[in-house]
XYZ file of C-alpha atoms in Angstrom:
573
model
C -5.316 21.387 -12.960
C -5.416 18.417 -10.229
C -4.626 15.693 -12.806
C -1.718 18.037 -14.719
C -0.436 18.680 -11.230
C -0.941 15.243 -10.528
C 0.785 13.854 -14.637
C 3.327 16.373 -14.233
C 4.057 14.292 -10.446
C 3.986 11.035 -12.641
C 6.476 12.281 -15.106
C 9.193 13.322 -12.915
C 8.890 10.687 -10.677
C 9.732 8.941 -13.062
C 12.798 9.905 -14.312
C 14.150 9.784 -10.190
C 12.912 13.456 -9.841
C 11.843 12.588 -7.038
C 11.942 17.170 -5.076
C 9.425 17.789 -8.100
C 7.097 15.144 -7.585
C 7.657 15.704 -3.932
C 6.408 19.400 -5.022
C 3.641 18.813 -7.704
C 1.894 15.904 -5.837
C 1.597 18.538 -2.420
C 0.447 21.455 -4.710
C -2.636 18.680 -6.315
C -3.431 17.624 -2.741
C -4.191 22.033 -2.202
C -6.123 21.625 -5.095
C -8.387 17.889 -4.191
C -7.303 17.327 -0.891
C -10.036 14.355 -0.321
C -8.517 13.013 -3.870
C -6.720 8.957 -1.924
C -4.217 8.872 -5.211
C -2.626 11.333 -5.029
C -1.255 10.618 -1.444
C -0.514 7.429 -2.630
C 1.244 9.050 -5.321
C 3.315 10.431 -2.665
C 3.451 8.066 -0.137
C 5.490 6.416 -2.805
C 8.242 9.037 -3.803
C 8.697 9.383 0.103
C 9.245 5.714 -0.178
C 11.830 6.407 -2.716
C 13.259 8.668 -0.811
C 13.654 6.286 2.047
C 11.613 9.417 4.019
C 9.376 6.147 6.064
C 7.797 7.838 8.495
C 6.207 11.588 5.573
C 5.616 7.792 2.822
C 3.245 6.224 6.374
C 2.008 9.828 7.098
C 0.092 10.306 3.372
C -0.171 6.463 2.715
C -2.848 6.189 5.804
C -4.373 9.165 4.426
C -4.937 7.882 1.628
C -6.134 4.177 2.954
C -8.438 6.860 6.027
C -9.438 8.764 2.529
C -10.398 4.715 1.296
C -10.075 2.081 2.461
C -11.508 -0.504 0.266
C -8.323 0.179 -1.696
C -5.914 -1.821 -2.113
C -2.841 -0.179 -3.873
C -3.143 2.077 -0.682
C -2.116 -0.375 1.815
C 0.237 -1.574 -0.722
C 1.848 1.736 0.441
C 1.604 1.910 3.529
C 2.858 -1.852 3.771
C 6.270 -0.282 2.170
C 5.698 2.317 4.136
C 5.864 -0.150 7.511
C 8.808 -1.863 5.883
C 11.089 0.521 5.071
C 10.731 1.551 8.788
C 12.095 -1.729 10.348
C 7.652 -2.928 11.766
C 8.103 -6.826 9.526
C 4.551 -7.520 11.850
C 2.723 -4.011 10.567
C 3.870 -4.107 7.351
C 2.813 -8.017 6.360
C -1.218 -6.553 8.264
C -0.814 -4.263 5.720
C 0.401 -5.844 2.928
C -1.962 -8.817 3.407
C -5.327 -5.846 3.563
C -4.514 -5.113 0.233
C -4.410 -8.903 -0.980
C -7.726 -9.362 0.890
C -8.699 -6.341 -1.478
C -7.631 -7.843 -4.778
C -6.405 -11.445 -4.060
C -4.647 -11.681 -7.547
C -3.195 -9.862 -7.311
C 0.541 -11.101 -7.902
C 2.400 -7.892 -7.054
C 0.683 -8.346 -3.430
C 0.963 -11.572 -3.099
C 4.909 -11.674 -3.835
C 4.831 -8.947 -1.665
C 3.496 -11.457 1.149
C 5.143 -13.855 -0.082
C 9.306 -11.196 0.869
C 7.643 -10.023 3.849
C 7.392 -13.764 5.629
C 10.700 -14.601 4.277
C 12.223 -11.001 5.980
C 9.854 -12.186 9.703
C 11.663 -15.790 8.739
C 15.090 -14.669 8.877
C 15.211 -12.078 11.534
C 13.487 -14.272 13.875
C 16.509 -17.558 12.541
C 18.817 -14.752 13.229
C 17.491 -13.368 17.149
C 17.655 -16.946 17.804
C 19.698 -18.504 20.745
C 22.692 -19.001 21.490
C 23.956 -18.592 17.813
C 23.457 -15.011 17.578
C 25.994 -14.410 21.510
C 28.995 -15.492 19.205
C 28.881 -12.182 17.298
C 28.591 -10.012 20.351
C 30.347 -7.253 19.005
C 31.963 -7.180 22.206
C 33.229 -11.076 22.324
C 36.787 -10.684 22.282
C 37.521 -8.020 24.769
C 35.454 -10.126 27.347
C 37.059 -13.284 26.504
C 40.189 -11.334 27.294
C 39.325 -9.586 30.473
C 37.877 -12.999 32.448
C 40.443 -14.862 33.410
C 38.347 -18.468 32.667
C 38.838 -17.830 29.473
C 41.274 -15.251 28.998
C 43.762 -18.786 27.992
C 41.691 -19.830 25.131
C 42.814 -16.430 22.607
C 46.194 -18.349 23.042
C 44.411 -21.666 21.471
C 45.047 -21.353 17.442
C 42.170 -24.189 17.560
C 40.240 -22.959 19.754
C 40.035 -19.523 17.584
C 39.202 -20.997 14.460
C 36.445 -22.929 16.120
C 34.828 -19.891 17.001
C 35.427 -17.726 13.362
C 33.253 -20.935 11.806
C 30.724 -20.975 13.969
C 30.203 -16.715 13.887
C 29.890 -17.031 10.651
C 27.259 -20.811 10.495
C 25.937 -20.000 14.664
C 23.835 -23.143 12.939
C 26.490 -25.490 13.458
C 26.295 -24.412 17.190
C 25.159 -27.843 18.173
C 27.830 -29.935 16.672
C 30.174 -27.555 18.722
C 28.697 -27.954 22.589
C 30.673 -31.181 23.101
C 33.408 -28.839 23.333
C 33.012 -27.518 26.964
C 34.912 -24.350 26.090
C 32.664 -23.146 24.463
C 30.264 -23.767 27.621
C 32.638 -22.059 29.523
C 32.920 -18.548 26.875
C 28.567 -18.959 26.777
C 29.062 -18.216 30.713
C 30.805 -15.941 30.413
C 28.545 -14.235 28.014
C 25.733 -14.739 29.512
C 27.380 -13.981 32.947
C 26.100 -16.805 34.521
C 28.537 -19.657 36.151
C 27.223 -22.795 34.412
C 28.783 -26.042 35.879
C 29.887 -28.080 34.648
C 32.737 -31.564 34.840
C 35.932 -30.300 36.229
C 34.650 -27.116 37.677
C 37.058 -25.761 39.593
C 35.632 -26.418 43.965
C 34.140 -29.306 42.326
C 37.486 -31.594 43.451
C 37.087 -33.311 39.890
C 39.744 -33.340 37.419
C 40.462 -29.984 35.790
C 42.208 -28.305 32.836
C 43.280 -31.014 29.700
C 41.605 -34.299 31.691
C 38.913 -32.622 32.520
C 38.477 -32.065 28.806
C 39.285 -35.616 27.659
C 37.257 -37.206 30.036
C 34.383 -35.523 28.587
C 34.751 -36.937 25.620
C 34.721 -41.108 26.765
C 31.615 -42.282 26.326
C 29.915 -44.325 29.106
C 29.150 -48.414 29.461
C 25.880 -48.807 29.014
C 25.426 -49.987 32.431
C 26.646 -46.530 34.264
C 24.809 -44.702 32.427
C 21.814 -43.216 34.044
C 17.874 -44.397 32.069
C 15.997 -41.400 30.701
C 13.188 -41.809 32.939
C 9.755 -42.041 30.785
C 7.519 -38.576 31.755
C 4.746 -39.123 33.835
C 1.469 -38.024 31.098
C -1.133 -36.240 33.700
C -4.535 -37.304 33.277
C -6.499 -35.352 31.419
C -9.392 -33.412 32.898
C -12.476 -33.969 32.175
C -15.494 -31.301 31.404
C -17.126 -29.553 34.160
C -20.464 -30.629 33.908
C -22.880 -27.950 33.238
C -25.166 -25.968 35.301
C -28.690 -25.082 34.783
C -27.487 -21.537 34.002
C -25.778 -22.047 30.867
C -28.114 -25.350 29.997
C -30.830 -22.513 29.762
C -28.399 -19.435 28.334
C -27.400 -22.081 25.107
C -31.628 -22.874 25.514
C -31.854 -19.452 24.578
C -29.660 -18.171 21.794
C -30.403 -21.839 19.884
C -33.823 -20.931 20.234
C -33.595 -17.265 19.518
C -31.389 -17.134 16.381
C -33.672 -20.327 15.402
C -36.314 -17.055 15.233
C -34.088 -14.634 13.555
C -33.343 -17.328 10.844
C -37.527 -17.406 9.792
C -37.438 -13.640 10.561
C -34.639 -13.451 8.016
C -36.323 -15.902 5.613
C -38.920 -13.482 5.916
C -36.403 -9.826 4.793
C -35.283 -11.399 2.178
C -38.291 -11.652 0.907
C -39.143 -8.364 2.072
C -42.098 -9.164 4.112
C -41.426 -6.773 5.805
C -43.932 -7.674 9.147
C -43.613 -10.952 9.106
C -39.740 -10.869 9.543
C -39.945 -8.029 12.713
C -42.408 -10.577 14.529
C -39.971 -13.120 14.087
C -37.423 -10.794 14.890
C -38.677 -9.872 18.560
C -39.585 -13.433 19.455
C -35.864 -14.192 18.936
C -34.977 -11.092 21.164
C -37.964 -12.087 23.976
C -36.163 -15.444 23.934
C -32.552 -14.019 23.657
C -31.295 -10.917 25.379
C -28.997 -10.123 21.467
C -28.256 -7.034 20.231
C -28.288 -8.595 17.438
C -31.988 -8.824 16.983
C -33.025 -5.484 17.619
C -30.703 -4.029 14.702
C -32.485 -6.856 12.820
C -35.562 -5.052 13.502
C -34.003 -1.554 12.764
C -32.999 -2.667 9.299
C -36.601 -4.317 8.461
C -38.045 -0.921 9.424
C -35.539 0.771 7.553
C -36.723 -0.826 4.600
C -40.527 -0.292 5.112
C -39.928 3.142 5.262
C -40.401 3.538 8.810
C -37.587 5.391 10.003
C -38.723 6.994 13.310
C -39.538 3.517 13.621
C -35.375 2.396 12.642
C -34.560 5.500 15.002
C -36.508 4.038 18.015
C -35.264 0.141 18.153
C -32.106 1.545 17.217
C -31.272 3.938 20.316
C -33.086 0.777 22.201
C -29.999 -1.908 20.509
C -27.364 1.410 22.033
C -28.911 1.432 25.310
C -29.331 -1.693 25.595
C -25.698 -2.468 23.879
C -24.232 -1.016 26.599
C -25.757 -2.652 29.640
C -25.537 -6.001 27.795
C -21.149 -5.419 26.864
C -22.276 -5.692 23.393
C -19.586 -5.352 20.632
C -18.473 -1.972 19.700
C -19.153 -3.037 15.689
C -22.632 -3.650 17.142
C -23.007 -0.175 18.954
C -21.524 1.220 15.550
C -23.891 -0.404 13.066
C -26.934 0.594 14.897
C -24.886 4.756 15.358
C -25.387 3.865 11.265
C -28.052 3.412 10.771
C -29.756 5.948 13.107
C -27.803 8.363 10.785
C -29.116 6.821 7.397
C -32.034 6.989 8.679
C -31.936 11.242 10.210
C -30.530 11.917 6.134
C -33.879 9.374 5.066
C -35.405 12.139 6.647
C -33.719 14.641 5.582
C -32.262 15.706 8.658
C -28.643 16.190 7.411
C -27.099 17.211 10.377
C -28.742 14.284 12.349
C -27.668 12.484 10.107
C -24.322 13.648 10.794
C -23.499 13.227 13.988
C -24.649 9.608 14.320
C -21.553 8.403 12.449
C -19.720 10.760 13.911
C -21.290 8.691 16.560
C -20.901 5.665 14.481
C -17.503 5.638 13.925
C -16.117 6.536 17.011
C -17.480 3.095 17.704
C -15.844 1.323 14.532
C -14.401 3.385 11.981
C -15.570 2.114 8.087
C -15.655 2.276 5.172
C -19.260 2.044 4.287
C -19.958 4.825 6.570
C -17.419 6.940 7.028
C -18.030 7.260 2.452
C -21.572 8.409 4.218
C -20.507 11.093 6.034
C -18.837 12.562 3.424
C -22.012 12.534 1.283
C -24.300 14.118 4.008
C -21.507 16.125 4.582
C -21.756 17.923 1.154
C -25.192 17.217 0.638
C -25.757 19.716 3.721
C -23.264 21.988 2.184
C -24.905 22.035 -0.732
C -28.705 22.319 0.639
C -27.796 24.761 3.026
C -26.346 26.511 -0.821
C -29.949 26.077 -2.071
C -32.076 27.535 0.653
C -29.712 31.140 0.907
C -30.473 30.881 -3.003
C -33.659 33.713 -3.759
C -34.129 35.758 -6.729
C -35.496 39.160 -5.298
C -32.880 39.508 -2.527
C -30.221 38.888 -5.784
C -31.306 42.405 -6.983
C -30.983 43.598 -4.166
C -27.819 42.462 -3.942
C -26.982 43.593 -7.274
C -28.728 46.831 -7.142
C -26.309 47.382 -3.820
C -23.157 45.773 -5.516
C -23.925 48.970 -8.686
C -24.454 52.181 -6.218
C -20.954 51.632 -4.388
C -19.533 50.770 -7.769
C -20.789 54.792 -8.923
C -19.890 55.659 -5.615
C -16.069 54.460 -6.197
C -16.803 51.610 -3.127
C -15.100 49.258 -4.848
C -14.496 46.477 -1.876
C -18.677 47.306 -0.714
C -19.177 46.864 -4.438
C -17.562 43.146 -4.206
C -19.186 42.318 -1.175
C -22.631 43.377 -2.463
C -21.813 41.485 -5.992
C -20.756 38.413 -3.988
C -23.893 38.103 -1.970
C -25.498 37.956 -5.243
C -23.701 34.926 -6.429
C -24.751 33.327 -3.582
C -27.789 34.764 -3.446
C -28.304 33.978 -7.441
C -25.051 31.744 -7.667
C -26.787 30.913 -11.869
C -26.993 34.237 -12.892
C -23.806 35.717 -14.872
C -23.779 38.813 -13.788
C -22.916 38.921 -10.343
C -20.091 37.095 -11.344
C -18.707 39.872 -14.078
C -20.044 43.251 -12.321
C -18.043 41.952 -9.576
C -14.503 40.512 -11.632
C -15.583 44.909 -12.678
C -14.523 46.254 -8.883
C -11.959 43.431 -9.123
C -10.274 45.755 -12.359
C -10.846 48.667 -10.256
C -8.970 47.248 -7.036
C -6.410 45.877 -9.394
C -6.968 42.302 -8.538
C -6.491 40.958 -11.847
C -6.729 37.217 -11.572
C -9.838 37.138 -10.091
C -11.380 39.410 -12.613
C -10.128 36.922 -15.200
C -11.644 33.203 -12.940
C -14.994 36.209 -12.529
C -15.368 36.253 -16.185
C -15.097 32.398 -16.835
C -17.724 31.641 -14.035
C -19.823 34.642 -16.197
C -18.757 32.508 -19.198
C -19.497 29.002 -17.973
C -23.214 30.715 -16.508
C -23.706 31.899 -20.159
C -21.584 31.361 -23.032
C -22.734 34.146 -25.071
C -22.839 36.715 -22.610
C -21.074 39.425 -24.337
C -19.826 41.921 -21.810
C -17.884 38.868 -19.736
C -15.243 38.380 -22.657
C -15.190 42.530 -22.778
C -13.872 42.659 -19.355
C -11.748 39.702 -19.071
C -9.630 41.346 -22.188
C -9.480 44.915 -20.014
C -8.045 42.415 -16.997
C -5.175 40.733 -18.867
C -4.673 43.805 -21.006
C -3.266 45.426 -17.655
C -1.929 42.284 -16.845
C -0.034 42.290 -20.089
C -1.672 39.272 -21.046
C -1.446 40.357 -24.872
C -2.235 37.024 -27.176
C -4.874 35.933 -24.056
C -6.871 39.301 -23.980
C -6.847 38.904 -28.232
C -8.361 35.674 -27.787
C -10.946 37.152 -25.021
C -12.165 39.524 -28.051
C -12.004 37.474 -30.781
C -14.570 35.000 -29.117
C -16.751 37.813 -28.155
C -17.126 38.629 -31.489
C -17.981 35.197 -31.935
C -20.484 34.771 -30.057
C -21.768 38.695 -31.013
C -24.012 37.508 -33.470
C -25.996 40.000 -34.218
C -22.721 42.549 -33.857
C -24.359 44.819 -30.707
C -20.602 45.199 -29.222
C -18.793 45.265 -32.744
C -17.530 48.549 -31.716
C -17.154 48.214 -28.438
C -15.059 45.526 -29.136
C -12.433 46.339 -31.605
C -11.951 50.158 -29.587
C -10.750 47.121 -27.533
C -8.527 45.003 -29.538
C -7.085 48.276 -30.524
C -5.401 49.803 -27.028
C -4.264 46.233 -26.969
C -2.593 46.307 -30.636
C -1.197 50.443 -28.980
C -0.229 48.665 -25.681
C 2.164 46.231 -26.852
C 3.453 47.654 -29.986
C 4.258 50.474 -27.283
C 6.172 47.989 -25.936
C 8.643 46.652 -27.956
C 8.658 50.525 -28.769
C 12.206 51.162 -30.133
C 13.320 47.563 -30.569
C 15.532 46.898 -33.381
C 14.535 44.630 -36.505
C 16.854 42.354 -35.175
C 15.639 42.423 -31.468
C 12.145 41.891 -33.378
C 13.668 38.399 -35.026
C 15.470 37.519 -31.856
C 11.901 37.878 -29.694
C 9.146 36.483 -32.520
C 11.693 33.002 -32.552
C 11.118 33.084 -28.878
C 7.289 33.669 -28.849
C 6.081 29.988 -29.890
C 2.453 31.256 -30.178
C 3.639 34.044 -33.112
C 5.491 30.779 -34.512
C 2.901 28.912 -34.391
C 0.930 31.241 -36.329
C 4.095 31.961 -39.207
C 4.439 27.770 -39.321
C 0.529 27.215 -40.141
C -0.185 26.592 -44.488
C -3.698 28.560 -44.027
C -1.555 31.738 -42.768
C 1.127 31.415 -45.322
C -1.178 31.034 -48.085
C -2.510 34.291 -46.999
C 0.543 36.217 -46.077
C 2.202 35.659 -49.211
C -1.252 36.989 -51.140
C -0.681 39.683 -49.257
C 2.618 40.904 -50.701
C 1.421 40.834 -53.727
C -2.010 42.069 -52.711
C -2.520 43.843 -49.798
C -6.035 44.306 -50.044
C -6.657 40.949 -50.292
C -5.493 40.973 -46.491
C -8.416 42.639 -45.267
C -11.007 40.772 -46.144
C -9.252 37.749 -45.454
C -9.909 39.558 -41.788
C -13.495 39.453 -42.371
C -12.798 35.626 -40.710
C -12.873 35.859 -37.177
C -9.906 33.570 -36.454
C -8.309 34.757 -39.026
C -8.033 38.849 -37.806
C -7.228 37.690 -35.193
C -4.112 36.202 -35.788
C -3.008 38.957 -38.342
C -3.995 41.258 -35.309
C -0.799 39.400 -33.429
C 1.093 39.545 -35.970
C 1.012 43.240 -36.282
C 1.537 43.106 -32.449
C 4.390 41.528 -32.670
C 5.929 43.577 -35.053
C 5.999 40.688 -38.027
C 3.515 42.395 -39.793
C 3.999 46.391 -39.965
C 1.880 48.773 -40.956
C 1.834 51.849 -43.919
C 5.533 50.426 -45.255
């Protein structure tokens, strides 16, 4: 059902029917809440509607469920870009590209975001953005130093060009009027030639003076920047030298241990990892010992050394990733020992330190395995039989809710026994819970396709729901499975009830109304358009007895019964 809903959602999305697409994906998620593709698809729909926060929430869920799936990261990039978070979008797209390095679409997205970031940086650059201030002219008019400039057509033309092309700012800075404008916009007192109170020229004279080049003799020579002497490296103290030598010695032993590990000579590998730890207190060496013990099947030993790694790591302030790896290995060891509760505990502790897709996958698998183990441990044929007998007694006493509870217990104690589901369906029919009864009958049939009682009860529930055609189909299946004909009479009686109910439902209908109803019924029209059925009906017109002969075939009989019930074939005329 989730796949069908997903297909409908994709179709609606292609047709740009976004509300329908979201509805279909939401229904599918309700059925399969751990399906990362469904969240990714809904994220795309939200993004198409510019609902970027919802798109981001779904993208985050997709990457949480499957961190190694590139498209989920791409959805996250699109949502973040829609929100204007270009740096976040770049990180997400680069993660997608890291997972699928040859994906041209991801490459294009990364380059597009980089261009946007560069463009934004240029747009925000100083001082060009000053002149795009929407209050620019109001500020100039309110300040006595610049108010007269608004009447200067030449200056205003320059200002308009600068607003359109901020990159030309360097050329215009030669005009002191722009310095005065910047002084007002920035709210600071920028001193330059001819400033009031400086004793120099002002107005046009000052402007002219600014453009006069200074003679070479009077022009001050720029001072050469003094080069700072490069600091000499400080000599290492004895403690630093000792630590470096210890690390080199430890890593050398670790390398030897790794070579033995690759050859699956785990005892020798552990020996060298222990030497590495003695030489240099690096928790990585303890984790390596844990890995070697795990591979040789010493799961308790692996747990013990990894717990030591966590304790030592806390003292040494080891990286969270290293401690997370220790917890994860403890969890895996407990899982091998069959203690799923402990395994789940340590997987969660690992994820608390550092979240990785691999450990998250192990956690989900362990949780499912624990549920299955608990369910399997509950199976008990003797207790199932007691529950069945109790359910039958409750049913006979008309305590139908009690019967449902007892038969539910039976399905847990004997999940492969079809009787539990079929009996519960009978009680549900009494409680008029017909859809649930149909579902139980299907569960019984799934476990035993030859369990005729389940087909008959399914027909009863469908009849009560006025699903006449489906009810007849269920009974036709019952006839096919009833090879010895032990239930023939009961099945035929049920078929007769269904046909009578359908005929009663159209009582008083005129022939024209019947024809109109038939034309609107796709199942009846499909039967009438079947070449085989057309041949049978043509033969029956000239030889009515031939119809009885054809009805010996279960499929043909089912179709003829539907035609009779629908009023296409009228008996007794």
